[in-house]
Coordinates of C-alpha atoms in Angstrom, one line a residue:
X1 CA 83.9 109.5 107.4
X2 CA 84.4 109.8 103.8
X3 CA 86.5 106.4 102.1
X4 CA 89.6 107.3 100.2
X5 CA 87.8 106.2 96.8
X6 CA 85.4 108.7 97.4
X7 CA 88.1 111.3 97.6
X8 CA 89.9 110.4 94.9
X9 CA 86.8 110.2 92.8
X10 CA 86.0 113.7 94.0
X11 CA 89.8 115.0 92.9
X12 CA 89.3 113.5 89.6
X13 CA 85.9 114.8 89.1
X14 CA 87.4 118.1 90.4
X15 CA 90.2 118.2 87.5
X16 CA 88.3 117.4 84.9
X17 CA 85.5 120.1 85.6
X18 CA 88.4 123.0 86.1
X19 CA 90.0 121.1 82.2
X20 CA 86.3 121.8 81.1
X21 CA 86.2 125.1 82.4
X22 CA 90.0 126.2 81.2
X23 CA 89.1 124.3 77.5
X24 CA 86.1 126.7 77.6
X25 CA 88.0 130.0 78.5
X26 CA 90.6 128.8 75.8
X27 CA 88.2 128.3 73.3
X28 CA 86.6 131.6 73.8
X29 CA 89.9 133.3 73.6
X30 CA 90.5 132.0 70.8
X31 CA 87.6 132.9 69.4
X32 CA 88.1 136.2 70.3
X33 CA 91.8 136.8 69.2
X34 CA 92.5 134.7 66.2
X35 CA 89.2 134.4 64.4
X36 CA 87.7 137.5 65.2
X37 CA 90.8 140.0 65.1
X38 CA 91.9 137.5 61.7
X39 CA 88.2 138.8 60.0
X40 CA 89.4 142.4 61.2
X41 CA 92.8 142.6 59.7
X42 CA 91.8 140.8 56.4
X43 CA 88.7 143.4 56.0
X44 CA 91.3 146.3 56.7
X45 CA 94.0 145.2 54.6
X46 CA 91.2 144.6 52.0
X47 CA 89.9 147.9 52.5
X48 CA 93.1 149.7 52.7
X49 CA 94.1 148.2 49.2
X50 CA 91.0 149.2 47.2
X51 CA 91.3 153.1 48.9
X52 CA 94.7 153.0 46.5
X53 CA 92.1 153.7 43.9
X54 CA 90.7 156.2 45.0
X55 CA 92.6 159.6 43.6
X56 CA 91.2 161.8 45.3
X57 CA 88.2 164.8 44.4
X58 CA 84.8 163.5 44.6
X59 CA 84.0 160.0 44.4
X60 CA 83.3 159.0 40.9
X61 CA 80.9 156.3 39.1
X62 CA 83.8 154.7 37.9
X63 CA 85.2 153.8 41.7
X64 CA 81.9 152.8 43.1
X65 CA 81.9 150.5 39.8
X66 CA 84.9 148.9 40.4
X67 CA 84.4 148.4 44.1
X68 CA 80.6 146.5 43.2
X69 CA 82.8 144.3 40.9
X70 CA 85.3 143.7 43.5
X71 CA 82.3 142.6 46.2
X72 CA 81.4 140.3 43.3
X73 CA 83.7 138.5 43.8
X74 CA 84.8 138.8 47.4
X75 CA 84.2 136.8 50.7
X76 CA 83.3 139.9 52.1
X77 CA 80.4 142.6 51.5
X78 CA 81.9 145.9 50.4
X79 CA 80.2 149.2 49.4
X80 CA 81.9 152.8 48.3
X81 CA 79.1 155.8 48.6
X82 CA 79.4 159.0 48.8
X83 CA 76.8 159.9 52.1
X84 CA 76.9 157.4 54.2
X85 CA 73.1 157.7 54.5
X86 CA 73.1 156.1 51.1
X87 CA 74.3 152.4 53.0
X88 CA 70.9 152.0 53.4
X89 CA 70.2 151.5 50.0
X90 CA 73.2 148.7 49.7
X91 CA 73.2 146.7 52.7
X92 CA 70.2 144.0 54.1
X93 CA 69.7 145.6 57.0
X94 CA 68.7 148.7 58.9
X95 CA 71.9 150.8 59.5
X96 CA 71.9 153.7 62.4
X97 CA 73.7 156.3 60.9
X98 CA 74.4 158.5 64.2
X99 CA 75.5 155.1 65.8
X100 CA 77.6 154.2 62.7
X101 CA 79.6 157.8 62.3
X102 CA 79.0 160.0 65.8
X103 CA 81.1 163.0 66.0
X104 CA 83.9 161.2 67.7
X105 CA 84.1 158.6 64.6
X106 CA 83.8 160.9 62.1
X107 CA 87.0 162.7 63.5
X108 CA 88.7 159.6 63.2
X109 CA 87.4 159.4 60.1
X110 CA 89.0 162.3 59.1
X111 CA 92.2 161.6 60.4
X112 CA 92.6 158.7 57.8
X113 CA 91.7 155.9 60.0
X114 CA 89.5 153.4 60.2
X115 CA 86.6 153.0 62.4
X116 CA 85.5 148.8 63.2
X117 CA 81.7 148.0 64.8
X118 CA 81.2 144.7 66.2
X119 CA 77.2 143.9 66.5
X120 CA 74.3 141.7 66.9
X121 CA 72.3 141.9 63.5
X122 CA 68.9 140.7 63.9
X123 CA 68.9 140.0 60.4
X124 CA 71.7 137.4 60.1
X125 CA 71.0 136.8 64.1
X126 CA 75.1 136.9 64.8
X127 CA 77.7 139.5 65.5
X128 CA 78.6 141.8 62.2
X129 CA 81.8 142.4 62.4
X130 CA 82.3 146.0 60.1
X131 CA 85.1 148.0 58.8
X132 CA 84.8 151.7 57.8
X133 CA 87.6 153.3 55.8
X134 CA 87.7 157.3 54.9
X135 CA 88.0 158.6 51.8
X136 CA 89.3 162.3 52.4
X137 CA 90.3 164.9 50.0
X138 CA 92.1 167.9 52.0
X139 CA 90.7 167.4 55.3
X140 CA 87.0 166.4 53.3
X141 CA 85.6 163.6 54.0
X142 CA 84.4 162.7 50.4
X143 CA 82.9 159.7 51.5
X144 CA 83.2 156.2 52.4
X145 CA 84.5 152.3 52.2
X146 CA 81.7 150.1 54.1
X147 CA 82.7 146.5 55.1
X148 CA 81.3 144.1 56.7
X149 CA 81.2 140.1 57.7
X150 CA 79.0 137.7 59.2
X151 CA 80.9 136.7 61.7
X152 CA 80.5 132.9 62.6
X153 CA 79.5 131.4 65.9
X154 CA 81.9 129.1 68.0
X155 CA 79.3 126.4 67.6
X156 CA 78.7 126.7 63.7
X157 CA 82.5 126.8 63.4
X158 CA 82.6 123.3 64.5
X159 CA 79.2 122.4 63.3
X160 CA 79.7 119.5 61.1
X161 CA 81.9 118.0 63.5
X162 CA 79.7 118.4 66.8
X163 CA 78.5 115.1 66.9
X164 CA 81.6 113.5 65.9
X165 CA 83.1 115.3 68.9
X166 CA 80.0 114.5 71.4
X167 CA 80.9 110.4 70.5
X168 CA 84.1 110.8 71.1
X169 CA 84.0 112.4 74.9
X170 CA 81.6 110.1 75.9
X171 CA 83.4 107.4 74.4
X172 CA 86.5 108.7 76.4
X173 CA 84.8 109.7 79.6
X174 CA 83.7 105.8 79.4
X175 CA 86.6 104.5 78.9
X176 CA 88.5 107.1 81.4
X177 CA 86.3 106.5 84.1
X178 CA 86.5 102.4 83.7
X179 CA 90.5 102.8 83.7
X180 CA 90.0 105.7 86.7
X181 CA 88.2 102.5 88.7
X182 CA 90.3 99.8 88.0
X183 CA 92.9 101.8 89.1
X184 CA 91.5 103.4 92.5
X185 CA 90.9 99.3 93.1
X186 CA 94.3 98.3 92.7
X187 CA 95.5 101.3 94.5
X188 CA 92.9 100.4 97.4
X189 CA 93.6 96.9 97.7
X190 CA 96.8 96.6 99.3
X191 CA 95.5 99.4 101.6
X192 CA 92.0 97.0 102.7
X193 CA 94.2 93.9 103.4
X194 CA 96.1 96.3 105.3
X195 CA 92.8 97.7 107.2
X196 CA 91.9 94.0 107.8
X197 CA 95.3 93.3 109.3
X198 CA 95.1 96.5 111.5
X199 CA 91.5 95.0 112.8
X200 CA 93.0 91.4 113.2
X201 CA 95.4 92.6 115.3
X202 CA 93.5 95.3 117.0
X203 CA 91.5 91.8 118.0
X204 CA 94.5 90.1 119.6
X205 CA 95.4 88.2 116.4
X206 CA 99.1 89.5 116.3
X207 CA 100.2 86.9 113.5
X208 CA 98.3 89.1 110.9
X209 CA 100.7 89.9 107.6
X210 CA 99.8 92.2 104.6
X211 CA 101.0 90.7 101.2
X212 CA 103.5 92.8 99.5
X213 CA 103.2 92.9 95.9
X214 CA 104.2 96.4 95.3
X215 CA 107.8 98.7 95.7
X216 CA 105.8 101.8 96.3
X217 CA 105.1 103.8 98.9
X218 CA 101.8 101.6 100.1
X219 CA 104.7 98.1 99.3
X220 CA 107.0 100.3 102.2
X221 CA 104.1 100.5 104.5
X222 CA 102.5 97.2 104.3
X223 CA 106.8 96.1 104.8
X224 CA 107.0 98.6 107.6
X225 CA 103.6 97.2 109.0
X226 CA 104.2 93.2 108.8
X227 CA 107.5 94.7 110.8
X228 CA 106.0 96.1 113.2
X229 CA 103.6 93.1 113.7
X230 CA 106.5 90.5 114.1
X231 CA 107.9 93.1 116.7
X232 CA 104.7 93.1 118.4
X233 CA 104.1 89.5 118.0
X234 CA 107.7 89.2 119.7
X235 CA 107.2 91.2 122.3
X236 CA 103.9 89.8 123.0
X237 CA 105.3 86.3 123.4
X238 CA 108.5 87.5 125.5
X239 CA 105.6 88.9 127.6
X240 CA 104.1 86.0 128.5
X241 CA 107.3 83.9 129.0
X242 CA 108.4 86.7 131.2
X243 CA 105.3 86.6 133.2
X244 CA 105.4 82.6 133.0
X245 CA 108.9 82.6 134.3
X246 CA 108.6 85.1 137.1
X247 CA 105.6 83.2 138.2
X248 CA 108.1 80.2 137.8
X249 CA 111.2 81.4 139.5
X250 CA 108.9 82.8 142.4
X251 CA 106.3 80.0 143.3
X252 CA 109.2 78.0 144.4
X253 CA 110.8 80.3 147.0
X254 CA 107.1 81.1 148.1
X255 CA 106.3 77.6 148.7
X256 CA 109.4 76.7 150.6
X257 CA 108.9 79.6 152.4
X258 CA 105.0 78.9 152.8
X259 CA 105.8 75.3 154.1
X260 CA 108.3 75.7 156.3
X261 CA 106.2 78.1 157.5
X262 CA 103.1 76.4 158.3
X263 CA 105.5 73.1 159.9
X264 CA 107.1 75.3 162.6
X265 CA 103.8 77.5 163.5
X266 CA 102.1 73.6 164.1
X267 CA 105.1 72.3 165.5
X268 CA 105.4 69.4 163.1
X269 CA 109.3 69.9 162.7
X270 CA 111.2 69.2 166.2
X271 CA 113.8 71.6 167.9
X272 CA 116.8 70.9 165.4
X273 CA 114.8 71.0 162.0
X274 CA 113.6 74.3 163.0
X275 CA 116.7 75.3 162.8
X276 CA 117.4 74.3 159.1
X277 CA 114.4 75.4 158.1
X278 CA 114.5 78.6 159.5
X279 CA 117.9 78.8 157.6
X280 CA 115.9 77.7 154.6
X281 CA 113.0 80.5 155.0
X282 CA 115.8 83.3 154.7
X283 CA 117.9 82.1 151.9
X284 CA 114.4 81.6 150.1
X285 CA 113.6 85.4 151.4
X286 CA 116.8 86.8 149.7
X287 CA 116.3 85.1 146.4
X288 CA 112.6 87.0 146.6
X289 CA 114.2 89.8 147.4
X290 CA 117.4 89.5 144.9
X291 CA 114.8 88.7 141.9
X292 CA 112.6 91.7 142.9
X293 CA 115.1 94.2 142.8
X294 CA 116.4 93.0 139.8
X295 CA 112.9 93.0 138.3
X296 CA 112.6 96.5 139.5
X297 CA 115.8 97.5 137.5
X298 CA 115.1 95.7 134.8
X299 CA 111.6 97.8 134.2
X300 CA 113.3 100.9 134.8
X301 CA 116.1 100.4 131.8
X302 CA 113.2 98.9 129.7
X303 CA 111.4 102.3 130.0
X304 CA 114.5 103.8 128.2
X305 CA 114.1 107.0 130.4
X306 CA 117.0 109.3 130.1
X307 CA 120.0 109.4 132.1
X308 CA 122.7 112.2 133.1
X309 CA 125.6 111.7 131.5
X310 CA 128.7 113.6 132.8
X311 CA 132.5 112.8 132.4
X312 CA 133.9 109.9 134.8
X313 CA 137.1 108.2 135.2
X314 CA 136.9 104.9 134.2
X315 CA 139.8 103.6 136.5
X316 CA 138.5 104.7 139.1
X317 CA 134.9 103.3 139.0
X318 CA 136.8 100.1 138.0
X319 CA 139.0 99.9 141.2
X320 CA 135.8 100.9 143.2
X321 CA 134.1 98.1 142.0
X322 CA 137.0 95.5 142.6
X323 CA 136.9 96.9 146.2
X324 CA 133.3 96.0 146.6
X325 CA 133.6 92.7 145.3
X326 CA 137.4 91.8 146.7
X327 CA 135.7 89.5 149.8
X328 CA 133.8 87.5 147.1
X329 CA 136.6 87.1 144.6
X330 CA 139.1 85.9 147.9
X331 CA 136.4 83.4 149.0
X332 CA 136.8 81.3 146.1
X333 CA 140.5 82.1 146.0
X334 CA 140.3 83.9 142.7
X335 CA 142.9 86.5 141.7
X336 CA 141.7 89.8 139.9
X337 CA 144.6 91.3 137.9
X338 CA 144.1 94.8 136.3
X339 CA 146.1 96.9 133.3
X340 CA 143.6 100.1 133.7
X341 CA 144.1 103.5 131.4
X342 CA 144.1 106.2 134.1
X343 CA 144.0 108.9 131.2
X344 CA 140.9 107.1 130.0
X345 CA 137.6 109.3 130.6
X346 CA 134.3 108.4 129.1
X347 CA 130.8 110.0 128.9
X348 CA 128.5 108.1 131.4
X349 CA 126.1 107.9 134.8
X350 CA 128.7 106.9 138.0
X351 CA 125.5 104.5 139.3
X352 CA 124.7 102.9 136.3
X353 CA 128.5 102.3 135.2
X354 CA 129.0 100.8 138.5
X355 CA 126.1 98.5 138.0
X356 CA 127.3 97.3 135.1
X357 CA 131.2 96.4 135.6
X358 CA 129.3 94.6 138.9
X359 CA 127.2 92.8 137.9
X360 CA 129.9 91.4 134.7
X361 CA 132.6 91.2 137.5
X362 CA 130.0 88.9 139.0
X363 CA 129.3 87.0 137.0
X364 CA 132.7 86.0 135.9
X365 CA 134.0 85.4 139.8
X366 CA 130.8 83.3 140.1
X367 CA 131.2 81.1 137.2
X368 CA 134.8 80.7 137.2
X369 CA 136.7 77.5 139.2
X370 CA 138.5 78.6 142.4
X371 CA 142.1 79.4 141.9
X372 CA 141.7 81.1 138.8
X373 CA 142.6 84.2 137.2
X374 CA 139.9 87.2 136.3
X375 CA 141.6 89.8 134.0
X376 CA 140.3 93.6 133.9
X377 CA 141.7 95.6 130.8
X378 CA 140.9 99.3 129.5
X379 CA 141.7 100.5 126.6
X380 CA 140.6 103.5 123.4
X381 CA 139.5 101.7 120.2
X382 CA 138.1 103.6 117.0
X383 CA 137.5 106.7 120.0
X384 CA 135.8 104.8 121.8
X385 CA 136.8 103.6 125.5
X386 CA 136.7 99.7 126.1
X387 CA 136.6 97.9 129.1
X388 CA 137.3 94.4 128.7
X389 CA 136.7 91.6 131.5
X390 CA 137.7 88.2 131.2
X391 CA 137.9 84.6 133.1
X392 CA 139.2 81.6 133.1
X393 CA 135.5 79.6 133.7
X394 CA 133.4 77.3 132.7
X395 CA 132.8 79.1 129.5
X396 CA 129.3 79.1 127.2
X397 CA 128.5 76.6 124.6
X398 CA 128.3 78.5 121.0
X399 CA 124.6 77.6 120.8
X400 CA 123.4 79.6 124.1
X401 CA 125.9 82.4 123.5
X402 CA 123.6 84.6 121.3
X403 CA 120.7 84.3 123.7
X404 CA 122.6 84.6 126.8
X405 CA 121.3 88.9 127.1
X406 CA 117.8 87.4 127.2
X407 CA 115.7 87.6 130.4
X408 CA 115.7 84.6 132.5
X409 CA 118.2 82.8 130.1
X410 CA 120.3 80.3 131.5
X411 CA 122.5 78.0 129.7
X412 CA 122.4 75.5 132.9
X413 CA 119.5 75.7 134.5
X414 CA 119.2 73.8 137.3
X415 CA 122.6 74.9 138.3
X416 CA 122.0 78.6 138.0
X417 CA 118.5 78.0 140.4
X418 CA 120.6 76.3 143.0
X419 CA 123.2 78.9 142.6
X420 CA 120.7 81.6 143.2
X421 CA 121.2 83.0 139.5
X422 CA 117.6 84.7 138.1
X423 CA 119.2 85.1 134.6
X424 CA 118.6 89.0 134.6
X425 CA 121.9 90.2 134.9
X426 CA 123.0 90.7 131.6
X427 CA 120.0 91.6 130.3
X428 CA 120.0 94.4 132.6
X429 CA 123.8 94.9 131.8
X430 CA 122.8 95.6 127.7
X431 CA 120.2 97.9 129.0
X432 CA 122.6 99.7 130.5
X433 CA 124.9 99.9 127.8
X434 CA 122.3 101.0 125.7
X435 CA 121.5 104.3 127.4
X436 CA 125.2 105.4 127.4
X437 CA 125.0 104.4 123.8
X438 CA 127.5 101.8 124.1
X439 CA 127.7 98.7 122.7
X440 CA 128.0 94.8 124.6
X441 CA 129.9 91.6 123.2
X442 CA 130.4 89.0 124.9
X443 CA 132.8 85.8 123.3
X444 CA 132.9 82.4 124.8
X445 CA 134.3 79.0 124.9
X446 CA 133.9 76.3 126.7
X447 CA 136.2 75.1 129.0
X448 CA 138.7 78.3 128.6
X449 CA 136.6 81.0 129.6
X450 CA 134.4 84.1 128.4
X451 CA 135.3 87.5 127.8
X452 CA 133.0 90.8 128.2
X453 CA 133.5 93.9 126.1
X454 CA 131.8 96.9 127.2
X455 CA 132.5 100.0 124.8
X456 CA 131.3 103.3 125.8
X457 CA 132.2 107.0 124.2
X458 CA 135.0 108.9 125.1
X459 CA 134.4 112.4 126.7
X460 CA 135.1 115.1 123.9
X461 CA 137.8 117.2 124.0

């Protein structure tokens, strides 16, 4: 598996062989269009200028004179003949008359244009770039302007320079290449301490952080990744206190229930103790049972599975509710008053709506004095529907309140053991809220009494 170095390396190598590559085609196109079509038009326009002499009937002495004198003079070789056979005679090199002015040629010829040759010469061993300009006299071709130019290679063009140049781009390709790595390195850092951190953890180490240093894109992942470890870490540790305390809240059922076991089956209790142990064994059973259920709902909701969500009216899952619980709520003389919305219809599961106003409504009978009041209220806030229960209890201190949705939290817990409390039922209660995509708030002091705020959406219209 290739390291992300290497790739980068390989991108960067790969742009600047396609720059070489484009800087070469560039170069050769300008080669082509402005220096070698600037040598054509200046040899025309030269040509074309000296052909004004020319006044037509044969070409005379005098003309051929005058365009010697020009060449002189000029950057460019220039010969007036009459044949054109004669250029042999004026020019440093072998000249293929049937190549120079075929039949096609010389009817351009004729026509008053001009007819350009570009050529290897072996005798200046470059191209010869060569202009041919007519010199007609009613439709006669009289004879001839010959031009030509050496024309330069790209290399000799930049010839005194080439050295120079060949400094300078390894000079740059040096310094490029040591910038190119120190900057791959300080890209690549971040992302090894973040590969170390993944392995750490991978290994069990879960309080494994990446140092931010950065607000870039690799600064937002090593952010998003020391997140994710403190959630992990979290969840880690509430792992093992939740194994820790289900092993704690069981062992001592199991043992009274283990004991009292063993005493009656070798008759080491008498006649009446078996009694009260017996009695013993299946309140100790219940709580088992009671903590294993809830357990069981607990990992359901945890799962965050989906749940069918239909319209229901929230009075009347209320009142069912207050039946179910009416024979606890009497026992400890406690009056449930109600001021319920009937109108009110909200967006949630019958079951699971049902579990929740239970197990609240519970809680609030169970941890409120006898002879007090518990007060049910629905109501539409902000379009949403709110169900509000409060007592007249015991109350929680400020401290344990923003802990108190925790599993197995219990603000007393001694009392809440001998009370048969597991400290799951709100937990499981802000589960539940959560997949109707409600929301849970729960205010509290102590002395007066808490109060419960379930909000859930409204149904549509």
């Amino acid at each position: 598996m290739k390291k992300l170095s290497t790739k980068i390396w390989g991108i960067i190598t790969l742009f600047l062989v396609l720059t070489i590559l484009f800087m070469y085609v560039l170069t050769d196109y300008l080669y082509e269009q402005l220096y070698v079509e600037d040598t054509q038009t200046s040899l025309i326009e030269v040509g074309e200028k000296l052909r004004t002499q020319y006044q037509g009937g044969k070409v005379t002495d005098d003309f051929i004179a005058e365009v010697e004198n020009f060449n002189a003079y000029s950057n460019f070789d220039v010969f007036a003949v009459r044949n054109p056979r004669e250029l042999s005679a004026c020019v440093p090199f072998e000249i293929d008359y049937d190549a120079l002015i075929g039949p096609e040629e010389r009817q351009q010829l004729l026509q008053g244009e001009s007819v350009t040759n570009i050529g290897y010469e072996q005798r200046f061993e470059r191209q010869i770039i060569s202009v041919i300009l007519p010199l007609t006299d009613q439709n006669r071709l009289e004879g001839i302007l010959y031009m030509y130019y050496p024309l330069a290679k790209i290399s000799e063009l930049a010839n005194q320079e080439a050295l120079f140049l060949i400094c300078c781009a390894i000079l740059f390709s040096c310094v490029l290449g040591f910038f190119v790595y120190k900057g791959i390195r300080h890209i690549m850092q971040p992302l090894n301490e973040l590969q170390h951190a993944v392995e750490q953890m991978s290994d069990g180490d879960y309080k494994a952080r990446v140092p931010v240093s950065t607000k870039d894109e690799i600064g937002k992942l090593s952010e998003a990744f020391n997140e994710m470890a403190a959630a992990i870490e979290h969840e880690d540790e509430a792992q093992k206190n939740f194994l820790a305390t289900v092993s704690h809240e069981l062992r001592t059922p199991i043992s009274y229930v283990k004991g009292y076991s063993e005493a009656i089956s070798q008759n080491f209790i008498g006649e009446k103790e078996k009694q009260e142990a017996m009695k013993v064994i299946a309140r100790e059973a219940n709580r088992m049972e009671q903590l294993t259920n809830e357990l069981l709902e607990l990992a359901r909701t945890s799962n965050e599975q989906q749940i069918e969500l239909y319209p229901i009216v929230l009075a009347e899952t209320v009142r069912e509710v207050i039946h179910l619980l009416n024979s606890k709520a009497t026992n400890k003389k406690i009056h449930i008053t109600t001021m319920l919305e009937e109108q009110i219809i909200v967006i949630g599961n019958e079951e699971k709506l049902k579990q929740i106003v239970i197990n609240v409504i519970e809680n609030a009978i169970h941890y409120s004095n006898e002879g007090s009041n518990v007060s049910i209220l629905t109501k539409i806030t902000k379009g949403n529907a709110v169900l509000e229960i409060a007592d007249t209890g015991i109350g929680i201190p400020a401290n344990d309140l923003p802990h108190i949705t925790e599993r197995f939290y219990r603000v007393n817990k001694a009392r809440s053991r001998a009370d048969g409390g597991s400290g799951l039922g709100l937990a499981i209660v802000e589960k539940l809220v959560k997949m109707h995509k409600g929301n849970l708030t729960i205010t509290s002091e102590v002395g007066i009494g808490t109060t419960v705020c379930v909000t859930i959406p409204l149904m549509e219209e």
